[in-house]
Coordinates of C-alpha atoms in Angstrom, one line a residue:
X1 CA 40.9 152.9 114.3
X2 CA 43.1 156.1 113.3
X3 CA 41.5 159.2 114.8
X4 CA 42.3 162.2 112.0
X5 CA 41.0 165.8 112.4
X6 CA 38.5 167.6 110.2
X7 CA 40.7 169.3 108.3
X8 CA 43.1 166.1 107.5
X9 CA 40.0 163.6 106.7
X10 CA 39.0 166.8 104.0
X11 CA 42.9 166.7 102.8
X12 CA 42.6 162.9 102.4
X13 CA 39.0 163.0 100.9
X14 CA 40.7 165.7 98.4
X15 CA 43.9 163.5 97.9
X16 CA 41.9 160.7 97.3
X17 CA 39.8 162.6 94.8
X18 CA 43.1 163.4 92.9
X19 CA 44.4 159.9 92.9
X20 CA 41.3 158.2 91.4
X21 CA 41.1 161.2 88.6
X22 CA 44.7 160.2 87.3
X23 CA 44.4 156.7 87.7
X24 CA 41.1 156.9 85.6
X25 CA 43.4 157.9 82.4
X26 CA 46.7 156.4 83.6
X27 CA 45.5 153.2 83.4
X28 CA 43.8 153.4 80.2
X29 CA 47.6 154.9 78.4
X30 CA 49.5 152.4 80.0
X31 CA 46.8 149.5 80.2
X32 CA 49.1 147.2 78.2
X33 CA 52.7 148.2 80.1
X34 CA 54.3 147.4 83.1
X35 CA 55.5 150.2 84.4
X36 CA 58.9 151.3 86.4
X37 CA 59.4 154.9 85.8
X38 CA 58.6 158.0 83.1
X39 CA 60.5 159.1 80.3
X40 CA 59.7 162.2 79.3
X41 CA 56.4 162.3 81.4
X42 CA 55.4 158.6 79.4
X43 CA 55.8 155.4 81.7
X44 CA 58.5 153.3 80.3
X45 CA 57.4 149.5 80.2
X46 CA 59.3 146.5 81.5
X47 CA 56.7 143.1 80.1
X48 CA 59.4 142.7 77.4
X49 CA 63.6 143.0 77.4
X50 CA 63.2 145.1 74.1
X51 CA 61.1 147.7 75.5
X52 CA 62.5 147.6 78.9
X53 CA 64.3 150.4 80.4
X54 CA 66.2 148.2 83.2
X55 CA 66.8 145.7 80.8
X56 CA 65.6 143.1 82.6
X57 CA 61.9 142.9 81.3
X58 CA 59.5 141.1 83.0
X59 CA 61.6 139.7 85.7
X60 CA 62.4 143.0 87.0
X61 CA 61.6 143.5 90.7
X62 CA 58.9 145.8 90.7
X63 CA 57.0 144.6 88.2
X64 CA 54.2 143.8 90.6
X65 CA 53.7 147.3 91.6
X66 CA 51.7 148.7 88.9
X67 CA 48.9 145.4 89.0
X68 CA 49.0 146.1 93.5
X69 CA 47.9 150.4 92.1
X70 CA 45.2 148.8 90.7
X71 CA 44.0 146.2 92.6
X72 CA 43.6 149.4 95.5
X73 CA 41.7 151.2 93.1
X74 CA 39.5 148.0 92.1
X75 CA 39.0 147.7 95.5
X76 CA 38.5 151.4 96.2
X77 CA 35.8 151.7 93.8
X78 CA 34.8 148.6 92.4
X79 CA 35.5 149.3 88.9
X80 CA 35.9 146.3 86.9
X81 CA 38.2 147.8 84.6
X82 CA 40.9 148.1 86.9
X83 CA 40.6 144.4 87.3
X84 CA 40.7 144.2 83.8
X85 CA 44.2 145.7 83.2
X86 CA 45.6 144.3 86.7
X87 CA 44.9 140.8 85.2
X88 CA 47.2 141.6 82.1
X89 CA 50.6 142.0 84.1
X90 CA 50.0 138.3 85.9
X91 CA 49.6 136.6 82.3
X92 CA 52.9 138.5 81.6
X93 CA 54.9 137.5 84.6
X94 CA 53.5 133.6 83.8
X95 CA 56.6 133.5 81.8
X96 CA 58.9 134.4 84.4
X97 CA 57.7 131.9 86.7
X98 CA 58.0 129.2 83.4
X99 CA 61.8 130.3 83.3
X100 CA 62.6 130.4 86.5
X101 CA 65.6 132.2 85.6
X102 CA 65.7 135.9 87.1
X103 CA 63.9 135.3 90.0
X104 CA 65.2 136.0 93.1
X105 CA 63.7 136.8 96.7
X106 CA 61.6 139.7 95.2
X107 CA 58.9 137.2 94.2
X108 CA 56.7 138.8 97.1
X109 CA 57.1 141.8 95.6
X110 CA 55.8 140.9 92.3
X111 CA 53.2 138.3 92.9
X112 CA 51.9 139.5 96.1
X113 CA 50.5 142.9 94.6
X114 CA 49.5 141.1 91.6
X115 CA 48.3 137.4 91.5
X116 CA 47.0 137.0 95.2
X117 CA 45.4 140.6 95.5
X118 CA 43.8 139.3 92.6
X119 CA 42.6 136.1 94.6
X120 CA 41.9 138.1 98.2
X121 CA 39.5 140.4 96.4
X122 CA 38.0 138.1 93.4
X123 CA 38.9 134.4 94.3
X124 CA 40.5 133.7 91.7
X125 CA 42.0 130.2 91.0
X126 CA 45.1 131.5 89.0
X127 CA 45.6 133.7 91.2
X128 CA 46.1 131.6 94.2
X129 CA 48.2 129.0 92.2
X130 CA 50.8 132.1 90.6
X131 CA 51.0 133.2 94.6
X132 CA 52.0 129.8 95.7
X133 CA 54.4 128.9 93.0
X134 CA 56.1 132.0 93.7
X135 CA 56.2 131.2 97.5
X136 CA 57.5 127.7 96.9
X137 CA 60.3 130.2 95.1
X138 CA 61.1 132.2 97.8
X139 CA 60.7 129.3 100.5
X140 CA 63.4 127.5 98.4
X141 CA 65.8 130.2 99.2
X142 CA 65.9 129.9 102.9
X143 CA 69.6 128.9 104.2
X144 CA 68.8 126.5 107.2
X145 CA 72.3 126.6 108.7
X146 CA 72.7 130.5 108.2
X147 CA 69.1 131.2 108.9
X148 CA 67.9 133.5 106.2
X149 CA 66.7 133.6 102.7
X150 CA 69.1 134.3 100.3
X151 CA 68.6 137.8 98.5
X152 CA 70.2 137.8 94.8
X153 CA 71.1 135.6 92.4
X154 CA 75.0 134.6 90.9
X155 CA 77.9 137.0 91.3
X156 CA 77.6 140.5 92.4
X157 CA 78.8 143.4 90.3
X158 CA 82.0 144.0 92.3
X159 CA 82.6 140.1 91.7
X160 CA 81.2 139.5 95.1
X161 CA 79.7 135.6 95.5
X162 CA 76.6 137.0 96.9
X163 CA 75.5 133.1 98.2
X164 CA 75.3 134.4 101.7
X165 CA 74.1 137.7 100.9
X166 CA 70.6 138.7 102.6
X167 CA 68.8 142.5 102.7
X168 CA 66.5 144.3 104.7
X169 CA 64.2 144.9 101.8
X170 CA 63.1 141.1 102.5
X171 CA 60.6 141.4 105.2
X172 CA 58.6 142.8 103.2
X173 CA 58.6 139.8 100.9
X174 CA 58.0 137.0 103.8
X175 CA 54.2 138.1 104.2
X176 CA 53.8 135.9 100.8
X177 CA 54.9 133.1 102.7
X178 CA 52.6 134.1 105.6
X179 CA 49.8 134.3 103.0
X180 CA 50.9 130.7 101.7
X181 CA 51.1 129.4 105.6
X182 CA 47.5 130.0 106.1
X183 CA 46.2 129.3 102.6
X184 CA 47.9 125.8 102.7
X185 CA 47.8 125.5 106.5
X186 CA 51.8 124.2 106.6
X187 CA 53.4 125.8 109.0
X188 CA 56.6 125.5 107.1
X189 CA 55.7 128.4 105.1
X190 CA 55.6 130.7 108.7
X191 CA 58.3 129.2 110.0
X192 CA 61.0 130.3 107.5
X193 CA 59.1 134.0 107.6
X194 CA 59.9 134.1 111.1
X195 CA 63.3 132.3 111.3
X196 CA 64.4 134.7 108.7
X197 CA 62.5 137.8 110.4
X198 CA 64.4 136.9 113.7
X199 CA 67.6 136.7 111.8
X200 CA 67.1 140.5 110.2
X201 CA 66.0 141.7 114.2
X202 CA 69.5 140.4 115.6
X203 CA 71.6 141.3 113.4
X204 CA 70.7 144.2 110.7
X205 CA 69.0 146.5 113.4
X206 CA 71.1 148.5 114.9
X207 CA 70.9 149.6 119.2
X208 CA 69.3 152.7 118.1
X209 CA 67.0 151.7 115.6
X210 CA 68.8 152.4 112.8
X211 CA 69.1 148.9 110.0
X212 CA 72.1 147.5 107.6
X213 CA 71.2 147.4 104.0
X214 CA 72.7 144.0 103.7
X215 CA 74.4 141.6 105.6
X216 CA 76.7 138.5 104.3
X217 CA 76.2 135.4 106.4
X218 CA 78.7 131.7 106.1
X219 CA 75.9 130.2 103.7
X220 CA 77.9 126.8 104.8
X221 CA 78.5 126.9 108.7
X222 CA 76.4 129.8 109.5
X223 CA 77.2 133.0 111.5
X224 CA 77.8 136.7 110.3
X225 CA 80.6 137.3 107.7
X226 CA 80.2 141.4 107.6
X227 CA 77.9 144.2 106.5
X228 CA 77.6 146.1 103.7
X229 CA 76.7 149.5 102.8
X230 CA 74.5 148.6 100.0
X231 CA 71.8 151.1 98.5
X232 CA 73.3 153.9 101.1
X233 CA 75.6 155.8 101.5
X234 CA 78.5 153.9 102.5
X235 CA 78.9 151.3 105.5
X236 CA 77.3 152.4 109.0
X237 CA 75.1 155.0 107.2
X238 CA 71.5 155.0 107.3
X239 CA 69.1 154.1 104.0
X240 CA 66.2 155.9 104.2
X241 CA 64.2 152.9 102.0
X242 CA 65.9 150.0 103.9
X243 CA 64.7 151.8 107.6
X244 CA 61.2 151.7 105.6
X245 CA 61.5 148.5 104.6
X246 CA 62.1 147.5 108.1
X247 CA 59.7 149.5 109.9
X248 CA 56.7 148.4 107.6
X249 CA 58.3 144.7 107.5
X250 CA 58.5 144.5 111.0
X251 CA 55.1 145.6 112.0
X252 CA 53.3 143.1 109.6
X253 CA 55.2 140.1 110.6
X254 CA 53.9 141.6 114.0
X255 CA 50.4 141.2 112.2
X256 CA 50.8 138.3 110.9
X257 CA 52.1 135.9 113.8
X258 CA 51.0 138.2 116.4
X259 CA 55.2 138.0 118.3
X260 CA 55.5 141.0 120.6
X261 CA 59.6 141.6 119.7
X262 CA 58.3 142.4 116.1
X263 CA 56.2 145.1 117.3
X264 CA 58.7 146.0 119.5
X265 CA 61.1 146.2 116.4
X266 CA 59.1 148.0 114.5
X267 CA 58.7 151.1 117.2
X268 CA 62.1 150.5 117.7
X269 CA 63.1 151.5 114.5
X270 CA 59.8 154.0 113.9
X271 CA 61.5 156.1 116.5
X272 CA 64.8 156.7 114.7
X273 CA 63.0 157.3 111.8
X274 CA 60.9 160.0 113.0
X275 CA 63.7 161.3 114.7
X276 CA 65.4 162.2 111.7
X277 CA 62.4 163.5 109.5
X278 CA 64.0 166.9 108.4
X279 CA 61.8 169.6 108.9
X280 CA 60.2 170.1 105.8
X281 CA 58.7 166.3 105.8
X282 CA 60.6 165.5 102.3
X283 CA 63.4 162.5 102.8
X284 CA 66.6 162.2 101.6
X285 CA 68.3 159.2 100.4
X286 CA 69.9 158.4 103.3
X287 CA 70.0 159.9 106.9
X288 CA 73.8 160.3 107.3
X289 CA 75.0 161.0 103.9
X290 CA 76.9 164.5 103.7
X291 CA 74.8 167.8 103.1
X292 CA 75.8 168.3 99.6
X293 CA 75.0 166.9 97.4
X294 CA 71.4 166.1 98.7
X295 CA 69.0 164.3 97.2
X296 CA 65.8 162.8 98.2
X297 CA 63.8 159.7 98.1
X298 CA 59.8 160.0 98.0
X299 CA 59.5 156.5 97.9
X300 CA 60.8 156.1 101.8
X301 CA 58.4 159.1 102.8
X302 CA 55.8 156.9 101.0
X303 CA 57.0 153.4 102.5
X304 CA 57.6 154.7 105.7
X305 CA 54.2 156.4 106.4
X306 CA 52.4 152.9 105.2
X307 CA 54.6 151.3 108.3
X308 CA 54.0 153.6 110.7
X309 CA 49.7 154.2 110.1
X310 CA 49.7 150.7 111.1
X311 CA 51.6 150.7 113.8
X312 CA 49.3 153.7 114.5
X313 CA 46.6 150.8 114.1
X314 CA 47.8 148.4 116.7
X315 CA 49.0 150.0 119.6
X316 CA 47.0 152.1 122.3
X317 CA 45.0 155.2 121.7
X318 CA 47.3 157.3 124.1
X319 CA 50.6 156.3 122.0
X320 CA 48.6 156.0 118.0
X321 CA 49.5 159.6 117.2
X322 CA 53.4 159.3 118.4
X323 CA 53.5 157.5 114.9
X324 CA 50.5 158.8 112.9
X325 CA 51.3 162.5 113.1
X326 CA 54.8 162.1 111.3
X327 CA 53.0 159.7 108.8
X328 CA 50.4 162.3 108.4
X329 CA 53.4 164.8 107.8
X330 CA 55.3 163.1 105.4
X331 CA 52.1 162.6 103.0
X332 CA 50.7 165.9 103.4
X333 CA 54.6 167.2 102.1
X334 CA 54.2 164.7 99.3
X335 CA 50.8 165.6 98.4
X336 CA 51.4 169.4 98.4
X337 CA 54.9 169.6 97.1
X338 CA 55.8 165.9 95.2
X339 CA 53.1 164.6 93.8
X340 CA 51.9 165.9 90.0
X341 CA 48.3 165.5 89.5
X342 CA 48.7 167.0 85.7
X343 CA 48.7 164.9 82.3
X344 CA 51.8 166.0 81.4
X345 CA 53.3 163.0 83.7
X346 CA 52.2 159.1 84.0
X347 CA 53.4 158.8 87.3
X348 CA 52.3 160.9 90.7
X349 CA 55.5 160.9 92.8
X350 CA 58.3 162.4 91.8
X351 CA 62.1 162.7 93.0
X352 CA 62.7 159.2 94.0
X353 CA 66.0 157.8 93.9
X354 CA 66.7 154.0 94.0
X355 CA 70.0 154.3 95.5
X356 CA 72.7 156.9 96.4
X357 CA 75.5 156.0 94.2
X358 CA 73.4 155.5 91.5
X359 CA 73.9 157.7 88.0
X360 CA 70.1 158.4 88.5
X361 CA 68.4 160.5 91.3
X362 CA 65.5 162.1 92.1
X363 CA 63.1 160.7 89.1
X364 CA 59.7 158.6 89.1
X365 CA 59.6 155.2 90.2
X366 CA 56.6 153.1 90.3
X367 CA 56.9 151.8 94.0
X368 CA 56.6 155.7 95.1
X369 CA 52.5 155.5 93.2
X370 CA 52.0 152.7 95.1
X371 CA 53.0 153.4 98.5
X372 CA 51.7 156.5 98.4
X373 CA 48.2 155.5 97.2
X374 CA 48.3 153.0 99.5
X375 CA 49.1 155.0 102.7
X376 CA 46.0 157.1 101.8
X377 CA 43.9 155.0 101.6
X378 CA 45.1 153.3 104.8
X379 CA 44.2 156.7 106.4
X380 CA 40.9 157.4 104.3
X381 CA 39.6 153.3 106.0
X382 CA 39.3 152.0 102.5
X383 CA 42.5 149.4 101.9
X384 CA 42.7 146.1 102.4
X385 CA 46.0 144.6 103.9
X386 CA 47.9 143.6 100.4
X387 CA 51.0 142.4 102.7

């Protein structure tokens, strides 16, 4: 049980005030959309490759996102409405799973949030068959020699083959295969989650805490081939959303199999993260990029408090606020200096940036919404564990 103050459970009671408020017209305007970011204040909408400002359409990653905002909300205050809309984006993404093609290890990502929140909190059928399709997906990645599920699909951008290829941002898709473990009872499901997660713990996490985007492996004979510097900035450098992913990842595999060395990860890596919080809260894209330019990434403030409230959650009373406070102060410098509460903006969160080298920084994306809702209503008592 977290253990807030007065004036932060009136904060969070205020926050969560706000959230519902938007959400309560958001969903209506963009009830028929998937959502990825805003243009000009409007979400954009990836359910079709016409509309779709990736140009991937309804394969695109995080495209489960916007159904996991309001599934929290359904649950949060038991509006059937938000059910209602949620519903829409799995009948959408049916035709990704009828292709196949465009899926990758993201599945967890997109069904997890959508389909089997949808059968945790209602029991639905469809729900429970979209979330084991999609795990049979991302269990049919898993490299038995190299010991890791493969990340992307084809040939990478720089011509790369990315057949050994595997990233950090994939613990956080191996609770679908923990979900389909214990909804199937096959232990194969678990067992690829934690071959893979002890993979990631030996050889993307660094000695101080600190993770590798992604890292090639011999997809034939096994062993490491080299790291990459991925989403970062460069090779060695330090990710800000890949130490989320790995903090949060970490700390629900620890939930899910109950394995002390995840835990143990997960601290290990919460403590270099807090470590570097600058001292206004707000993130940048990556902890040892150069000064200038600077540029930040909500979304890991966001990602990062989720992972550490419940670590918060499952270690002693004496060490819970080593890792709520910074949570609490990376939310409460979202809240009071990122987050737009107006109607001139879809979104909540703003200046996110997918990656460093990117054209694009500092601009909505939907994963920011949802972290962040989620993280306050992990500290408000009313989530349930999506992951």
């Amino acid at each position: 049980m977290l253990h807030l103050c007065e004036t932060d459970k009136l904060w969070v009671q205020e926050t969560m005030g706000k959230i519902k408020e938007k959400m309560a017209w958001v969903r209506e305007k963009s009830a028929d959309k998937i959502p990825y970011t805003t243009i000009n204040g409007v979400h954009s909408d990836e359910s079709t490759v016409e509309n779709s400002s990736t140009g991937e359409g309804a394969s695109w990653w995080t495209n489960g996102f916007w159904g996991g905002m309001l599934w929290q909300l359904y649950h949060e205050t038991g509006e059937e409405r938000y059910a209602e809309i949620a519903r829409k984006s799995e009948v959408i993404l049916d035709s990704c799973l009828e292709e196949y093609y465009g899926l990758h290890h993201d599945v967890g990502f997109m069904w997890l949030p959508t389909a089997v929140a949808d059968y945790r909190l209602t029991g639905n059928e469809d729900g429970k068959r979209r979330g084991l399709h999609a795990a049979n997906i991302l269990a049919g990645r898993f490299n038995p020699v190299g010991k890791f599920i493969r990340a992307w699909n084809g040939v990478w951008g720089n011509g790369k083959d990315n057949t050994g290829w595997a990233i950090i941002d994939c613990l956080m898709n191996i609770p679908l295969l923990y979900w389909a473990s214990k909804e199937t009872q096959d232990p194969r499901f678990q067992q690829i989650a934690m071959i893979h997660a002890d993979t990631v713990m030996e050889n993307f996490i660094r000695p101080d805490g600190s993770s590798n985007h992604i890292m090639e492996f011999d997809p034939v004979n096994g062993g490491v081939v080299t790291a990459y510097g991925g989403q970062g900035y460069e090779l060695g450098s330090s990710w800000t959303r890949g130490q989320g992913w790995a903090l949060y990842g970490f700390i629900l595999s620890y939930i899910h199999t109950g394995k002390q060395e995840y835990l143990d990860t997960a601290k290990r890596v919460a403590h270099y993260f807090i470590a570097n919080i600058p001292e206004d809260g707000l993130i940048p894209v990556d902890f040892r990029a150069p000064k200038e330019p600077h540029w930040e990434d909500s979304t890991a403030a966001a990602i990062a408090a989720c992972g550490l409230i419940e670590i918060a959650k499952h270690v002693g009373e004496h060490e819970a606020d080593m890792y709520l406070n910074p949570a609490l102060r990376m939310l409460h410098a979202l809240s009071e200096q990122r987050c737009d509460w107006s109607k001139d903006e879809d979104s909540i969160v703003q200046k996110c940036t997918a990656a460093y080298h990117d054209e694009k920084h500092e601009f909505s994306i939907i994963y920011g919404d949802y972290f962040f809702i989620e993280a306050m209503m992990k500290l408000e008592g009313s989530d349930f564990l999506l992951w």
